[in-house]
Each structure stands twice: as C-alpha cells, then as structure tokens.
Tab-separated table of C-alpha atoms in Angstrom:
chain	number	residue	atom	x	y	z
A	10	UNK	CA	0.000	0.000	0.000
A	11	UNK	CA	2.964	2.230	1.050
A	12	UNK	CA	4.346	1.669	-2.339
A	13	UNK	CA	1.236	2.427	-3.994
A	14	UNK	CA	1.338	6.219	-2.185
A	15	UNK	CA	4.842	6.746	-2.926
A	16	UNK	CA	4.519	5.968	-6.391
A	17	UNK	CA	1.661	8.603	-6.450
A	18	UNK	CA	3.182	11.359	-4.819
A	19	UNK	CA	6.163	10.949	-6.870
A	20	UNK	CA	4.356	11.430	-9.933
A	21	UNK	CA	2.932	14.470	-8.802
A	22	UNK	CA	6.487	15.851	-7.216
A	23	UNK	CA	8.298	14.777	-10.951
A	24	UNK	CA	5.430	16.860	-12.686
A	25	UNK	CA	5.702	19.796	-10.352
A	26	UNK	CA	9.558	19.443	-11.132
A	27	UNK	CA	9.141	19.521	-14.437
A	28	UNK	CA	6.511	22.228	-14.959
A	29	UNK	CA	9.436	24.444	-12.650
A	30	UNK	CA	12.152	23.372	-14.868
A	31	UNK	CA	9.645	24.782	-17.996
A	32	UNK	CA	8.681	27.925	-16.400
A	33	UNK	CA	12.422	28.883	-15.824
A	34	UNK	CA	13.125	27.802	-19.437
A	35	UNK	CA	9.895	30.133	-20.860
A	36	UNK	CA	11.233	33.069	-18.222
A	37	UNK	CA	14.629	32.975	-19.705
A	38	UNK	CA	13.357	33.098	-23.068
A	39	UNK	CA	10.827	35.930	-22.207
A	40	UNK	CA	14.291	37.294	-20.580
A	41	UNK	CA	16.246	37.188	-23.891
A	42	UNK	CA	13.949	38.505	-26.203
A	43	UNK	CA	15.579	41.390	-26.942
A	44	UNK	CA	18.704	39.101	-27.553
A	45	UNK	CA	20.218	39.250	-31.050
A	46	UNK	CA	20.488	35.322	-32.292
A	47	UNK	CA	18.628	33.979	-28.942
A	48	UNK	CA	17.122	30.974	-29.697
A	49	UNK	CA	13.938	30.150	-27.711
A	50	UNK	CA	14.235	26.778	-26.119
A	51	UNK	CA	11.395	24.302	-24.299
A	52	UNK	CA	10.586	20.761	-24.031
A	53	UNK	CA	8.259	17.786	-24.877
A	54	UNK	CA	6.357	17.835	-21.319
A	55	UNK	CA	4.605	14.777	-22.259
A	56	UNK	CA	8.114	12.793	-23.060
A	57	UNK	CA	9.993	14.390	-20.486
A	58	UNK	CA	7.253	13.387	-17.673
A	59	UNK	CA	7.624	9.989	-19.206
A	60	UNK	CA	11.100	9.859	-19.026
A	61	UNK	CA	10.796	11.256	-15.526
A	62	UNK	CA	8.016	8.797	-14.261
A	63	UNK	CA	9.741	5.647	-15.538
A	64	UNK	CA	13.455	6.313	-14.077
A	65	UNK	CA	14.426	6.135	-10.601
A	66	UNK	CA	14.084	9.865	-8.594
A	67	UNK	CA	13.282	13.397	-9.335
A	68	UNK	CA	14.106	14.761	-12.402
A	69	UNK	CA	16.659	16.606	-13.252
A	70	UNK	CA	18.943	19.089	-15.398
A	71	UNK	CA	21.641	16.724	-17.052
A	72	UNK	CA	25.010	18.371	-18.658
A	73	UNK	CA	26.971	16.628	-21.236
A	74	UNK	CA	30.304	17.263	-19.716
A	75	UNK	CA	32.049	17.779	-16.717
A	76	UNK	CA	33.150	21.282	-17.177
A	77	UNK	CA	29.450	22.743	-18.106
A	78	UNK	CA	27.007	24.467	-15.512
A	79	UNK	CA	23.784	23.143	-14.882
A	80	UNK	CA	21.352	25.155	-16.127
A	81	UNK	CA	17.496	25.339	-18.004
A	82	UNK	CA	19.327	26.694	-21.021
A	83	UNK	CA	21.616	23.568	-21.848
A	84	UNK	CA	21.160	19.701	-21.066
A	85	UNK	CA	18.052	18.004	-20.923
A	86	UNK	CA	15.140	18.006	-18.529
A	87	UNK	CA	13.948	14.701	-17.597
A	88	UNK	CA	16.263	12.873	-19.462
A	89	UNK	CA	15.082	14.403	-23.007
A	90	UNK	CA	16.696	17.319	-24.637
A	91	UNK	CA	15.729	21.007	-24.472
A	92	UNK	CA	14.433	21.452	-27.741
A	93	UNK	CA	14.550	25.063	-29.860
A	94	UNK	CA	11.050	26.203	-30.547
A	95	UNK	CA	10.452	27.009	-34.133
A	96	UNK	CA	10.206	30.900	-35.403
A	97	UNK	CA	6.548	31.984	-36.070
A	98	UNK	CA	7.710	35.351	-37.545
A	99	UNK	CA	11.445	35.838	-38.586
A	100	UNK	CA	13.235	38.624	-37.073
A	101	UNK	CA	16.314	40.669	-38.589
A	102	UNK	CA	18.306	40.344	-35.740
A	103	UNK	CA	17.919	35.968	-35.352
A	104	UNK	CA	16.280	35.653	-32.766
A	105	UNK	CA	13.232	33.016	-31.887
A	106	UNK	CA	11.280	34.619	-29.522
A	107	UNK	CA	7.922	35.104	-29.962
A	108	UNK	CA	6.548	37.641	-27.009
A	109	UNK	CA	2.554	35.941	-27.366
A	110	UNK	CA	4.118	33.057	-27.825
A	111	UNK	CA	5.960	32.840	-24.633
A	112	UNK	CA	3.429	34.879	-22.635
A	113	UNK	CA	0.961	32.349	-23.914
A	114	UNK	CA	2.977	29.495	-22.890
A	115	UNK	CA	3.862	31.012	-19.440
A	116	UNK	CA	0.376	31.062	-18.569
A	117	UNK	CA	-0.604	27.841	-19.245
A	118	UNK	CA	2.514	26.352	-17.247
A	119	UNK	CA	1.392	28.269	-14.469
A	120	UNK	CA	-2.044	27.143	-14.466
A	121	UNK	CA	-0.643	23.706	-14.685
A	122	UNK	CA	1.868	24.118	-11.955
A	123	UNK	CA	-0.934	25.004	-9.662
A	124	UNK	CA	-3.348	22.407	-10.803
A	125	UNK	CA	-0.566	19.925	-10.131
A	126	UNK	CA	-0.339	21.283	-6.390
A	127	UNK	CA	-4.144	21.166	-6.228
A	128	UNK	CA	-4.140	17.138	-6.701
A	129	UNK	CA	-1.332	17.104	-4.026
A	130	UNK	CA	-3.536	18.582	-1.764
A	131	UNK	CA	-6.398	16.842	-2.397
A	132	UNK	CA	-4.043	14.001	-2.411
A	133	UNK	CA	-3.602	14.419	1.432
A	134	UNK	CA	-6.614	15.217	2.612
A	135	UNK	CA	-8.124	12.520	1.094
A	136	UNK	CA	-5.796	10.690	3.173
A	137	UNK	CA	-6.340	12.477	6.391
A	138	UNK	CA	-9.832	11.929	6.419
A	139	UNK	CA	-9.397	8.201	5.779
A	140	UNK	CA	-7.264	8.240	8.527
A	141	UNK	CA	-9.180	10.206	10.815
A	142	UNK	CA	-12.366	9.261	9.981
C-alpha cells in the first residue's frame, strides 16, 4: 500500500519538477527577447514526464560534460533534450522569440503548476480523512 502512495506522490512531485524546470526555461526566453540570435528553447512535457516517471528519482537538469554548468538553457530536462522552438515570424536580428508566444505558454505552465499542487492537496486530505475518519 505504502508503495502504492509513494509511487503517487512521486508522480505528482516529478510533474511539479518539471513544470518548474519549464517555467524557468519560458522566463529565460521571455528574458532574452531582446537578444540578437537567442534561440527560444522548451521541451516535450509529455516525453519528459515519461522519461521522468519511468526512471528512478526526481528529475533533473543533465550536462553533457564535466566542465558545463547546470542550467534550463543547456542539457536536458527529464532525461530528453531542451528542444529550440520554431520561429513563427522571422526577425532581422535571429532571434526566436515570440513575445505571445511565450506569454501564452507562461500562462498555461502556471495554471498547470498550480493544478498539479491542487491534486497534491487533495491528495492528502483525502488521506487524512481516511485516517481520521
């Protein structure tokens, strides 16, 4: 039964993990969008929650070498690779971002941080009151 719990709320903590990881990705390319040859970057949630849910612990940023700093911007998230989001418009100056794009984007990752936290804490009380009766 334990197992069955764990396995739940870890789940739910690799999600909220991973929905952090994107928001900090989307913020840095909301950050950079005045950045001449920026290149907006985000990920597959679905693969990377996949990825997350069938290895062993949380997920997490993964460099390719010693020597580099773990960041959103390089890596992979989950065990997949940050992936460069394609140019709606093109811009003289290179770069990706898309301002509705990423606002839009932000948004939703926010309102699906928080629904993620919801289940958590519907989670536990559901388990409170079974334990308290």
């Amino acid at each position: 039964m334990i197992n069955k719990l764990d396995a739940t709320f870890r789940f739910y903590e690799d999600a909220a993990n991973l929905r952090a990881h994107r928001q900090q990705l989307i913020a840095s390319n909301i950050a950079n969008a005045d950045t001449p040859q920026f290149k907006a970057r985000d990920i597959d949630f679905k693969t990377a929650l996949q990825g997350a849910s069938s290895s062993t612990g949380t997920a997490r940023l993964i460099t390719t070498a010693p020597n580099h700093i773990s960041s959103p911007a390089g890596g992979t998230v989950g065990g997949e690779p940050l992936l460069y989001r394609a140019a709606v418009q093109g811009s003289v100056d290179g770069n990706t971002v898309d301002m509705d794009v990423e606002r839009n984007q932000f948004a939703d990752n926010a309102i699906h941080y928080e629904a993620n936290l919801t289940f958590i804490s519907d989670q536990i009380r559901t388990m409170r009151t079974a334990i308290q009766g």
